[in-house]
Amino acid sequence: MRAQGVGAAHVAGLLAYALGAWAARDAMPPDEAVGDFIAVGLAAGLLIRSPRAAWPLLTSVLAVVTFLSCLSAGTDLHFAVTSTAGTMLGVLVVAHRLHVGGGPPPLLSPVDFRVLARTSVLGAGLGGLGAAAAAWSAGQPWPEQLATAAFHLISYLVLVPFFMRVRRGTTVAGQGERMLQVTLLVGSAAVAFTVHNEIGHLGMVAMFPALAWAALRFDVRETLGQVLVVAVTGDVLTMRGLGSFSAAVGEATGSSWTLVFLQAYLIACVLVAVPFALMVALQSHTAAGARAQAATLQSIVDGARGVAIMVTTPKGEITLFNHGAEAQLGYRSADVVGRQVTMFLRRHELVRLASRFGVAPTRGDVSRALSRTVAPTDVELIRKDGMPRVHQVTLAPVLHDGGEPSAYVVTAEDVTERVRTQRSLEQALRGQRLREIDQIKDDFVSSVSHELRTPITSIMGYLELLEDGGFGELTPEQLDALSRVSGNSRRLLHLVDDLLTLSSLGDPGQVLVRKQIDLRLTALTAFDVVAPTAQGQGVSFDIDVPEEPVMLMADADQLERVLVNLMGNAVKFTPADGKVVTRVGCGRDGVEVSVADNGLGIPCEEQPRLFSRFFRSSTAADAAIQGTGLGLSIAWQIVELHGGRIEVDSEPGRGSEFRVVLPRVAAIG
């Protein structure tokens, strides 16, 4: 039997089915032929929890038991065969539609119950049709066959759920409440199924709130068990001639109609209790998940003590104020929740922010402008003690389904000391010790850059080995992660190279390797380097060189670095469908290379600082374009070493043009 996938559990199930079928037969009145089918739910459940390989053997045994049960009731052979066929067909259909393989089918929500209910109606209908066919050939009255279908349906609805997967641990009632509910249910069932007068009718009505009580407060399994007890009690006592159904229905229409109406009442009990219990369990499970997520989020927010986190409504009312905000701003959460976020801003700071973003100086306009800015913004916030502190602020909207913000999440980091250090450094650089500080800084940058280059190069080497499969095959997700690490490593190596170049160019002993070059070839080489980037960003990228050679004495590698930097910047700051054009020629003042774009442009007031080290324009910061602020400084120094200059013509929104002018005295022929 084990070879067919049948074990001790299946044998026990078959014995239970046989006992149930014969017990049901014994419980029926002598002149009825519906009791054989009470245990069909047990048969369907046995198949649902069994592998399909075992179904042929199990179905055969179940059919034999059902057939013998019919014969024991005194029916003829044709009736037993036909009714057994209808019964087993219904059982197989129910098992087939609910069987999922690898575990019990789910009964976790009202949707799952609808599937069970539709499947049970189909199985009961097939069983009823089989009984009807048998009854037609035997000349039996049709109400008995309707009672058979009703018995099948209630059997599936109350027994099959015990073979399905339900949520556990949803009981919220205490022992006292449990005793009250059980007392109400038992009392109602006893009255409904034993008393023959109007009091029995009251007991029938009282069972509905008792079962709803269980569905609301007890575990799903407990509710299913109570429904099963009610169904078995009602069937057994009514078939013994007791209760309201036996008195009110049986006397008028006969026992078959009594059983039909009884099963209809029991089905109503199932529909009241089971879907309600599943919905309560689902909501309880969902609420528990939401509480767990909320607790996790609260732990994360409270654990971020180095960062101030606030949540506000669209009207600016504070709804959350974490421990980091308490530490940085000096207020307790209870002191600020419900108040306006502008309590931390002075009027002049709000006006300054509004002027920067070009909006009206109101909280709402400034908040919307901040939420559209990717890069953090320096904002002066006032502590409880009245001290102003500079914070790097990011404001992110929480959008609801309509696309409008339902809340704002504000994160702020105190950067006052960093700002003070930066300002002190700027003041020192303007003083008498400018050269000394520059030299110290250059020495430091050069030393650190040399030390960084070796490990970064090693990291990139190992990354290449990993990407090439040198240490085994990688998944697409791992390759994607390595690609990101490799890209950032290249950026870091590029930064180190820029720092080393900047340091070497500032060395008084720096000597250019001058030789006769054709500036057209240098420009075309730089163009080829940048062209793939331009193509990837969808930028039109062209170069115009004269037919005649443009010869001069210069360091070709250094000039190529200048042109690659200028062309790369033009592409970087030009949106898709924009245009970048490079031109080489001889101008009035000497040899010229111009790089023009129609990109973001640079504010006029920032252009004098454009070639300073580490300077980045506000347009670059607002657009969150990556960069170090070193490229133009390096280009300026290289051109200056060649005795030339770089000119800039730019306007925000119109684009920029950079012109490299080299003196004619450097030109040849």
XYZ file of C-alpha atoms in Angstrom:
669
model
C 0.000 0.000 0.000
C 2.865 2.375 0.653
C 4.002 1.852 -2.907
C 0.726 3.423 -3.966
C 1.173 6.357 -1.578
C -1.257 4.999 1.079
C -0.218 4.803 4.711
C -1.626 4.378 8.200
C -3.304 7.788 8.117
C -5.240 6.796 5.003
C -6.332 3.518 6.549
C -7.570 5.417 9.596
C -9.431 7.821 7.319
C -11.106 4.990 5.454
C -12.210 3.372 8.714
C -13.590 6.709 9.903
C -15.510 7.083 6.646
C -16.960 3.590 6.958
C -18.012 4.167 10.553
C -19.518 7.528 9.613
C -21.491 6.062 6.724
C -22.916 3.199 8.828
C -23.567 5.462 11.811
C -25.467 7.844 9.560
C -27.439 4.913 8.088
C -28.346 3.695 11.567
C -29.434 7.186 12.589
C -31.908 7.547 9.676
C -35.563 6.582 9.901
C -36.208 3.154 8.436
C -38.056 4.437 5.388
C -35.428 7.012 4.287
C -32.552 6.499 1.823
C -30.322 9.501 2.390
C -28.210 8.576 5.364
C -25.503 6.837 3.332
C -24.116 10.142 2.181
C -23.577 12.106 5.405
C -19.834 11.259 5.468
C -19.040 12.416 1.911
C -17.170 15.426 3.309
C -14.823 13.060 5.113
C -14.228 11.148 1.857
C -13.422 14.356 -0.041
C -11.103 15.510 2.729
C -9.254 12.191 2.683
C -8.549 12.602 -1.049
C -7.601 16.276 -0.675
C -4.844 15.409 1.796
C -3.606 12.391 -0.221
C -1.218 12.297 -3.195
C -2.965 11.836 -6.533
C -1.107 8.562 -7.029
C -3.168 7.098 -4.165
C -6.530 8.277 -5.491
C -7.402 5.196 -7.589
C -7.019 2.830 -4.636
C -8.669 5.185 -2.120
C -11.574 5.941 -4.470
C -12.155 2.234 -5.032
C -12.306 1.532 -1.302
C -14.579 4.536 -0.679
C -16.899 3.413 -3.470
C -17.106 -0.125 -2.021
C -17.926 1.231 1.449
C -20.608 3.531 0.018
C -22.067 0.730 -2.101
C -22.252 -1.682 0.854
C -23.839 1.024 3.000
C -26.552 1.492 0.383
C -27.196 -2.239 0.156
C -27.405 -2.500 3.942
C -30.290 -0.029 3.852
C -32.323 -2.483 1.815
C -32.047 -0.763 -1.568
C -31.881 -2.758 -4.765
C -28.660 -3.317 -6.708
C -29.406 -0.782 -9.447
C -30.200 1.944 -6.904
C -26.996 1.230 -4.932
C -24.806 1.331 -8.063
C -26.326 4.540 -9.458
C -26.346 6.491 -6.193
C -22.802 5.344 -5.353
C -21.592 6.528 -8.770
C -23.152 9.968 -8.258
C -21.723 10.229 -4.753
C -18.169 9.290 -5.763
C -18.294 11.586 -8.793
C -19.169 14.493 -6.505
C -16.402 13.534 -4.069
C -13.827 13.352 -6.886
C -14.870 16.731 -8.309
C -14.596 18.412 -4.893
C -11.210 16.816 -4.206
C -9.906 17.654 -7.690
C -10.884 21.338 -7.484
C -9.442 21.821 -3.995
C -6.326 19.641 -4.208
C -3.153 21.795 -4.472
C -0.390 19.235 -3.943
C 2.398 19.624 -1.423
C 0.098 20.602 1.431
C -3.474 21.396 2.459
C -5.438 23.891 0.340
C -5.836 27.359 1.865
C -8.908 28.525 3.741
C -7.526 31.909 4.787
C -10.038 34.459 3.535
C -13.663 34.834 2.395
C -12.384 34.417 -1.165
C -11.121 30.926 -0.304
C -14.491 30.142 1.302
C -16.297 31.174 -1.885
C -14.156 28.662 -3.768
C -15.064 25.981 -1.201
C -18.767 26.891 -1.364
C -18.938 26.794 -5.180
C -17.048 23.495 -5.231
C -19.328 22.030 -2.549
C -22.466 23.046 -4.465
C -21.075 21.365 -7.583
C -20.173 18.169 -5.710
C -23.532 18.080 -3.901
C -25.335 18.644 -7.192
C -23.572 15.687 -8.784
C -24.394 13.513 -5.780
C -28.011 14.640 -5.921
C -28.221 13.852 -9.634
C -26.899 10.343 -9.009
C -29.498 9.811 -6.292
C -32.209 11.249 -8.530
C -31.294 8.851 -11.339
C -31.429 5.949 -8.916
C -34.750 7.139 -7.470
C -36.300 7.563 -10.931
C -35.553 3.974 -11.829
C -36.880 2.790 -8.443
C -39.962 5.024 -8.471
C -39.053 6.777 -5.188
C -40.339 10.311 -4.354
C -38.049 13.170 -5.420
C -37.874 15.022 -2.023
C -35.624 12.249 -0.780
C -33.109 13.028 -3.541
C -33.224 16.731 -2.719
C -32.472 15.791 0.883
C -29.512 13.749 -0.363
C -28.059 16.768 -2.183
C -28.628 18.923 0.915
C -26.873 16.320 3.096
C -23.922 16.274 0.700
C -23.651 20.064 0.687
C -23.657 20.467 4.470
C -21.221 17.541 4.757
C -18.748 19.243 2.428
C -19.150 22.625 4.128
C -18.617 21.393 7.697
C -16.086 18.571 7.186
C -13.810 19.623 4.306
C -12.549 22.793 6.126
C -10.855 20.523 8.686
C -8.616 19.262 5.873
C -7.677 22.799 4.765
C -5.106 25.294 6.054
C -6.502 28.006 8.326
C -4.900 30.683 10.488
C -4.347 29.741 14.118
C -3.935 31.691 17.295
C -6.619 34.319 16.654
C -8.565 33.731 19.890
C -8.915 36.930 21.917
C -11.608 35.799 24.360
C -10.782 34.869 27.942
C -11.966 31.763 29.771
C -14.990 33.516 31.246
C -16.148 34.804 27.892
C -15.549 31.396 26.338
C -17.759 29.730 28.967
C -20.561 32.248 28.364
C -20.446 31.719 24.595
C -20.387 27.925 24.848
C -23.271 28.024 27.338
C -25.319 30.190 24.964
C -24.597 27.915 21.997
C -25.244 24.647 23.845
C -28.409 26.022 25.405
C -29.676 27.332 22.083
C -28.959 24.015 20.326
C -30.594 22.003 23.108
C -33.742 24.115 22.947
C -33.862 24.255 19.129
C -33.345 20.532 18.573
C -35.392 19.089 21.469
C -38.297 21.471 22.167
C -41.346 21.360 19.842
C -42.963 24.758 20.571
C -42.180 28.449 20.030
C -39.358 28.280 22.543
C -37.596 25.894 20.176
C -37.885 28.524 17.446
C -36.211 31.047 19.751
C -33.387 28.571 20.234
C -32.938 28.345 16.455
C -32.671 32.133 16.216
C -30.318 32.376 19.213
C -27.768 30.064 17.593
C -26.924 32.689 14.956
C -25.544 35.316 17.396
C -23.829 32.539 19.358
C -21.947 31.373 16.247
C -21.209 34.976 15.211
C -19.780 35.526 18.698
C -17.446 32.554 18.207
C -16.412 33.819 14.763
C -15.588 37.253 16.171
C -13.673 36.205 19.273
C -12.403 32.624 18.831
C -9.863 30.806 16.691
C -11.114 29.708 13.239
C -10.669 26.036 14.168
C -12.849 26.513 17.262
C -15.562 28.141 15.165
C -15.434 25.283 12.645
C -15.686 22.790 15.506
C -18.758 24.520 16.933
C -20.429 24.535 13.507
C -19.701 20.808 13.165
C -21.187 20.098 16.600
C -24.330 22.069 15.730
C -24.685 20.194 12.404
C -24.212 16.734 13.919
C -26.499 17.509 16.868
C -29.205 18.907 14.620
C -29.096 15.937 12.245
C -29.084 13.261 14.960
C -31.827 14.769 17.141
C -34.069 15.773 14.239
C -33.817 12.279 12.722
C -34.934 10.962 16.128
C -38.107 13.032 15.830
C -37.046 15.788 18.243
C -36.903 19.555 17.889
C -38.665 22.330 16.038
C -37.938 20.992 12.557
C -39.350 17.572 13.315
C -42.515 19.098 14.738
C -43.120 22.058 12.434
C -42.030 20.619 9.090
C -42.183 16.880 9.393
C -45.850 16.697 10.381
C -46.914 18.763 7.385
C -44.736 17.427 4.587
C -42.939 14.262 5.612
C -39.485 13.457 6.945
C -37.619 14.126 3.660
C -38.750 17.734 3.627
C -37.861 17.945 7.308
C -34.278 17.012 6.470
C -34.159 19.448 3.513
C -35.218 22.371 5.669
C -32.882 21.281 8.466
C -29.887 21.248 6.083
C -30.920 24.667 4.769
C -30.852 25.974 8.336
C -27.463 24.371 8.983
C -26.084 25.855 5.750
C -27.262 29.257 7.001
C -25.327 28.628 10.228
C -22.208 27.867 8.181
C -22.635 31.030 6.105
C -23.045 33.114 9.251
C -20.030 31.720 11.092
C -17.288 30.577 8.705
C -16.866 33.575 6.323
C -17.151 35.915 9.314
C -14.451 33.965 11.192
C -12.156 34.000 8.148
C -12.621 37.747 7.691
C -11.883 38.420 11.360
C -8.761 36.222 11.203
C -7.596 37.953 8.016
C -8.089 41.394 9.518
C -6.333 40.306 12.689
C -3.412 38.966 10.642
C -3.252 42.156 8.547
C -3.435 44.354 11.634
C -0.675 42.353 13.311
C 1.510 42.784 10.220
C 0.795 46.509 10.129
C 1.632 46.816 13.824
C 4.884 44.931 13.295
C 5.834 47.172 10.377
C 4.918 50.279 12.361
C 6.986 49.061 15.312
C 9.944 48.316 13.015
C 9.679 51.752 11.401
C 9.406 53.411 14.801
C 12.501 51.527 15.991
C 14.430 52.659 12.914
C 13.313 56.258 13.353
C 14.075 56.283 17.073
C 17.415 54.543 16.495
C 18.597 57.237 14.075
C 19.838 59.453 16.892
C 22.404 61.222 14.724
C 19.733 62.468 12.316
C 16.720 64.617 13.121
C 13.561 63.137 11.559
C 10.248 64.955 11.536
C 6.948 64.148 9.816
C 4.493 66.951 9.096
C 1.049 67.243 7.576
C 0.648 69.154 4.283
C -0.316 72.151 6.441
C 2.995 71.985 8.319
C 1.778 70.467 11.611
C 4.371 68.181 13.216
C 3.145 64.605 13.762
C 6.454 62.827 14.518
C 9.629 64.076 16.216
C 12.327 61.439 16.765
C 15.062 61.209 19.408
C 17.628 62.634 16.999
C 15.465 65.733 16.554
C 15.105 66.033 20.324
C 18.895 65.877 20.758
C 19.683 68.362 17.986
C 16.918 70.927 18.580
C 16.473 70.640 22.350
C 12.714 70.051 22.368
C 10.814 67.029 23.625
C 8.469 65.315 21.206
C 5.444 66.183 23.352
C 6.390 69.879 23.169
C 6.286 70.113 19.373
C 3.758 67.534 18.089
C 0.786 69.454 16.731
C 2.724 72.715 16.307
C 3.888 74.314 13.065
C 7.307 73.372 11.676
C 8.004 77.072 11.097
C 8.668 77.332 14.843
C 12.263 76.379 13.947
C 12.648 79.062 11.237
C 13.207 82.780 11.551
C 11.490 84.995 9.043
C 14.710 86.083 7.330
C 15.701 82.433 6.776
C 12.321 81.679 5.163
C 12.788 84.711 2.900
C 16.320 83.578 1.990
C 15.121 80.096 1.026
C 12.215 81.540 -0.979
C 14.633 83.817 -2.837
C 16.950 80.923 -3.616
C 14.161 78.798 -5.083
C 12.331 81.698 -6.706
C 9.051 81.169 -4.847
C 6.848 83.192 -2.517
C 8.145 83.426 1.097
C 5.464 81.122 2.544
C 5.841 77.819 4.297
C 3.856 75.902 1.676
C 5.757 77.282 -1.325
C 9.152 76.761 0.288
C 8.176 73.207 1.350
C 7.135 72.288 -2.175
C 10.349 73.761 -3.587
C 12.469 71.833 -1.058
C 10.626 68.591 -1.877
C 11.540 68.986 -5.554
C 15.244 69.420 -4.742
C 17.281 66.213 -4.799
C 20.405 67.545 -3.086
C 20.251 68.452 0.641
C 19.848 72.155 1.432
C 21.609 74.075 4.193
C 18.925 75.620 6.446
C 19.412 77.581 9.667
C 17.182 76.105 12.395
C 16.634 77.619 15.841
C 17.154 75.459 18.927
C 14.994 75.696 22.020
C 17.725 77.767 23.703
C 17.545 80.288 20.848
C 20.865 79.303 19.269
C 20.855 79.096 15.455
C 22.343 75.916 14.016
C 22.946 75.105 10.359
C 21.321 71.830 9.265
C 21.519 69.961 5.999
C 17.823 69.392 5.283
C 16.057 66.989 2.919
C 12.284 67.080 2.539
C 10.457 64.164 0.887
C 6.700 64.135 0.181
C 4.525 61.095 0.967
C 2.062 60.901 -1.929
C -1.416 59.383 -1.756
C -3.256 57.794 -4.681
C -4.254 61.150 -6.161
C -0.619 62.228 -6.455
C -0.937 64.992 -3.853
C 1.270 64.909 -0.730
C -0.417 63.495 2.351
C 2.611 64.205 4.550
C 6.212 65.395 4.422
C 9.227 63.577 5.887
C 11.950 66.002 6.976
C 15.475 64.746 7.727
C 18.087 67.148 9.062
C 21.730 66.763 10.058
C 23.554 69.394 12.098
C 26.499 70.617 9.984
C 27.232 73.797 11.914
C 30.791 72.794 12.762
C 31.506 71.829 9.183
C 30.199 75.181 7.954
C 32.248 77.023 10.550
C 35.363 75.102 9.565
C 34.734 75.854 5.906
C 34.266 79.553 6.630
C 37.398 79.650 8.771
C 39.355 77.995 5.989
C 38.060 80.518 3.472
C 39.108 83.376 5.722
C 42.562 81.863 6.194
C 42.981 81.412 2.450
C 42.281 85.102 1.980
C 44.953 86.030 4.513
C 48.709 86.299 4.418
C 49.262 82.572 4.856
C 47.485 81.670 1.624
C 50.527 80.121 -0.054
C 51.605 78.203 3.020
C 48.140 76.740 3.555
C 47.899 75.892 -0.131
C 51.239 74.128 -0.008
C 50.286 72.156 3.081
C 46.998 71.219 1.496
C 48.653 70.205 -1.764
C 51.226 68.098 0.045
C 48.517 66.432 2.040
C 46.334 65.786 -1.008
C 49.304 64.439 -2.958
C 50.376 62.143 -0.128
C 46.877 60.811 0.514
C 46.170 60.404 -3.199
C 49.330 58.348 -3.704
C 48.369 56.144 -0.772
C 44.810 55.700 -2.078
C 45.683 54.875 -5.664
C 47.349 51.521 -4.922
C 44.490 49.904 -2.924
C 41.869 51.277 -5.343
C 43.753 49.796 -8.297
C 43.926 46.474 -6.440
C 40.189 46.600 -5.712
C 39.416 47.201 -9.378
C 41.638 44.292 -10.374
C 39.799 41.895 -8.096
C 36.459 43.277 -9.311
C 37.455 42.449 -12.878
C 38.378 38.922 -11.801
C 35.006 38.521 -10.099
C 33.095 39.880 -13.112
C 35.000 37.584 -15.468
C 34.069 34.547 -13.359
C 37.524 34.004 -11.916
C 36.031 32.960 -8.573
C 32.964 31.167 -9.927
C 29.794 31.986 -11.793
C 27.760 34.905 -10.418
C 24.027 35.567 -10.513
C 22.671 38.560 -12.479
C 21.953 40.330 -9.186
C 25.549 39.814 -8.016
C 26.901 41.013 -11.383
C 24.717 44.109 -11.120
C 26.038 44.824 -7.625
C 29.649 44.312 -8.809
C 28.982 46.662 -11.724
C 27.875 49.363 -9.294
C 30.923 48.804 -7.078
C 33.192 48.874 -10.126
C 31.613 52.089 -11.383
C 32.074 53.818 -8.041
C 35.651 52.523 -7.834
C 36.387 54.047 -11.235
C 34.906 57.328 -10.049
C 37.102 57.206 -6.961
C 40.181 56.396 -9.056
C 39.323 59.267 -11.385
C 39.102 61.585 -8.368
C 42.487 60.379 -7.120
C 44.003 60.932 -10.573
C 42.561 64.444 -10.668
C 44.053 65.193 -7.262
C 47.455 63.883 -8.344
C 47.293 65.873 -11.579
C 46.296 69.002 -9.700
C 49.175 68.499 -7.282
C 51.704 67.944 -10.045
C 50.518 70.972 -12.019
C 50.977 73.137 -8.964
C 54.593 72.008 -8.601
C 56.899 74.926 -9.561
C 59.228 72.453 -11.251
C 56.498 71.079 -13.522
C 57.739 70.940 -17.151
C 55.498 70.307 -20.159
C 56.582 67.760 -22.750
C 56.285 70.043 -25.767
C 56.470 68.770 -29.296
C 55.022 69.697 -32.640
C 51.382 68.546 -32.841
C 48.364 69.002 -35.099
C 45.643 70.404 -32.837
C 42.988 68.868 -35.080
C 44.190 65.342 -34.259
C 44.247 66.096 -30.540
C 40.685 67.446 -30.716
C 39.473 64.429 -32.729
C 41.048 62.040 -30.202
C 39.268 63.823 -27.347
C 36.034 63.775 -29.384
C 36.257 59.985 -29.794
C 36.703 59.579 -26.022
C 33.531 61.537 -25.159
C 31.328 60.451 -28.096
C 30.021 57.193 -26.489
C 28.860 59.119 -23.412
C 27.059 61.669 -25.564
C 25.386 58.930 -27.566
C 24.271 57.160 -24.396
C 22.667 60.375 -23.086
C 20.941 61.168 -26.395
C 22.952 64.369 -26.947
C 23.823 65.526 -30.469
C 27.660 65.652 -30.506
C 29.580 67.195 -33.437
C 33.053 68.522 -34.208
C 34.186 70.987 -36.877
C 37.871 71.061 -37.826
C 39.521 72.923 -40.722
C 40.985 71.126 -43.705
C 44.434 72.664 -43.117
C 46.629 71.438 -40.240
C 46.651 73.535 -37.073
C 50.234 73.030 -35.896
C 51.802 74.200 -32.636
C 54.331 73.226 -29.998
C 52.439 71.800 -27.048
C 52.007 68.852 -24.699
C 49.478 66.743 -26.631
C 48.435 64.585 -23.645
C 47.756 67.588 -21.429
C 45.794 69.426 -24.120
C 43.784 66.269 -24.748
C 42.937 66.206 -21.016
C 41.691 69.810 -21.300
C 39.493 69.071 -24.311
C 38.104 65.829 -22.868
C 37.174 67.747 -19.714
C 35.445 70.576 -21.589
C 33.596 68.237 -23.975
C 32.612 65.894 -21.146
C 31.268 68.784 -19.042
C 29.256 70.067 -22.010
C 27.650 66.646 -22.512
C 27.052 66.193 -18.781
C 25.203 69.513 -18.413
C 23.186 69.162 -21.641
C 19.838 67.367 -21.463
C 18.745 64.680 -23.904
C 18.031 66.023 -27.410
C 20.474 68.877 -26.677
C 23.464 69.758 -28.830
C 27.226 70.090 -28.259
C 29.538 71.412 -30.980
C 33.369 71.608 -30.872
C 35.233 73.873 -33.319
C 38.988 74.123 -34.012
C 40.522 77.029 -35.877
C 42.730 80.107 -35.890
C 41.310 83.269 -34.376
C 42.435 86.822 -34.071
C 44.424 86.184 -30.885
C 45.835 82.788 -31.750
C 44.800 79.152 -32.083
C 41.301 78.493 -30.683
C 39.170 75.521 -29.635
C 35.576 76.250 -28.638
C 33.071 73.858 -27.028
C 29.482 75.154 -27.130
C 26.281 73.592 -25.753
C 22.663 74.554 -25.198
C 22.488 72.990 -21.724
C 21.843 74.284 -18.202
C 24.182 77.264 -18.252
C 25.973 78.976 -15.349
C 24.759 82.007 -13.360
C 26.781 85.138 -14.151
C 27.692 85.789 -10.524
C 29.273 82.329 -10.199
C 31.442 82.482 -13.316
C 34.440 84.254 -11.653
C 34.771 81.248 -9.282
C 34.282 78.658 -12.002
C 37.960 77.628 -12.191
C 38.491 77.479 -8.413
C 39.279 74.117 -6.901
C 36.288 72.107 -5.696
C 33.820 74.763 -6.847
C 30.526 73.507 -8.276
C 27.851 75.784 -9.688
C 24.381 75.975 -8.178
C 22.895 74.573 -11.399
C 24.975 71.412 -10.958
C 23.955 71.084 -7.319
C 20.246 71.662 -8.030
C 20.270 69.100 -10.839
C 22.176 66.616 -8.607
C 24.846 66.114 -11.304
C 27.870 64.263 -9.957
C 31.298 65.859 -10.026
C 34.285 66.871 -7.910
C 34.788 70.483 -8.975
C 38.393 69.778 -10.020
C 38.162 69.342 -13.801
C 37.955 73.024 -14.784
C 40.679 73.937 -12.283
C 43.004 71.366 -13.902
C 42.095 72.597 -17.397
C 42.793 76.206 -16.382
C 46.251 75.356 -15.048
C 47.200 73.314 -18.137
C 46.147 76.100 -20.494
C 47.955 78.649 -18.335
C 51.163 76.578 -18.494
C 50.841 76.765 -22.278
C 50.611 80.553 -22.061
C 46.962 80.590 -23.052
C 43.606 81.311 -21.438
C 40.064 79.932 -21.150
C 37.077 82.193 -21.765
C 33.482 81.498 -20.758
C 30.225 82.802 -22.187
C 27.224 81.352 -20.371
C 23.679 82.105 -19.304
C 21.288 79.915 -17.303
C 18.848 78.107 -19.566
C 20.688 79.118 -22.742
C 23.855 77.065 -22.482
C 27.609 77.709 -22.295
C 30.584 78.170 -24.587
C 34.155 77.555 -23.398
C 36.986 78.852 -25.600
C 40.608 77.750 -25.227
C 42.937 80.359 -26.757
C 46.633 79.551 -27.261
C 49.066 82.313 -28.291
C 50.184 82.555 -31.923
C 53.828 82.548 -30.856
C 53.390 78.906 -29.961
C 52.134 78.077 -33.428
C 54.358 76.759 -36.222
C 54.006 77.421 -39.910
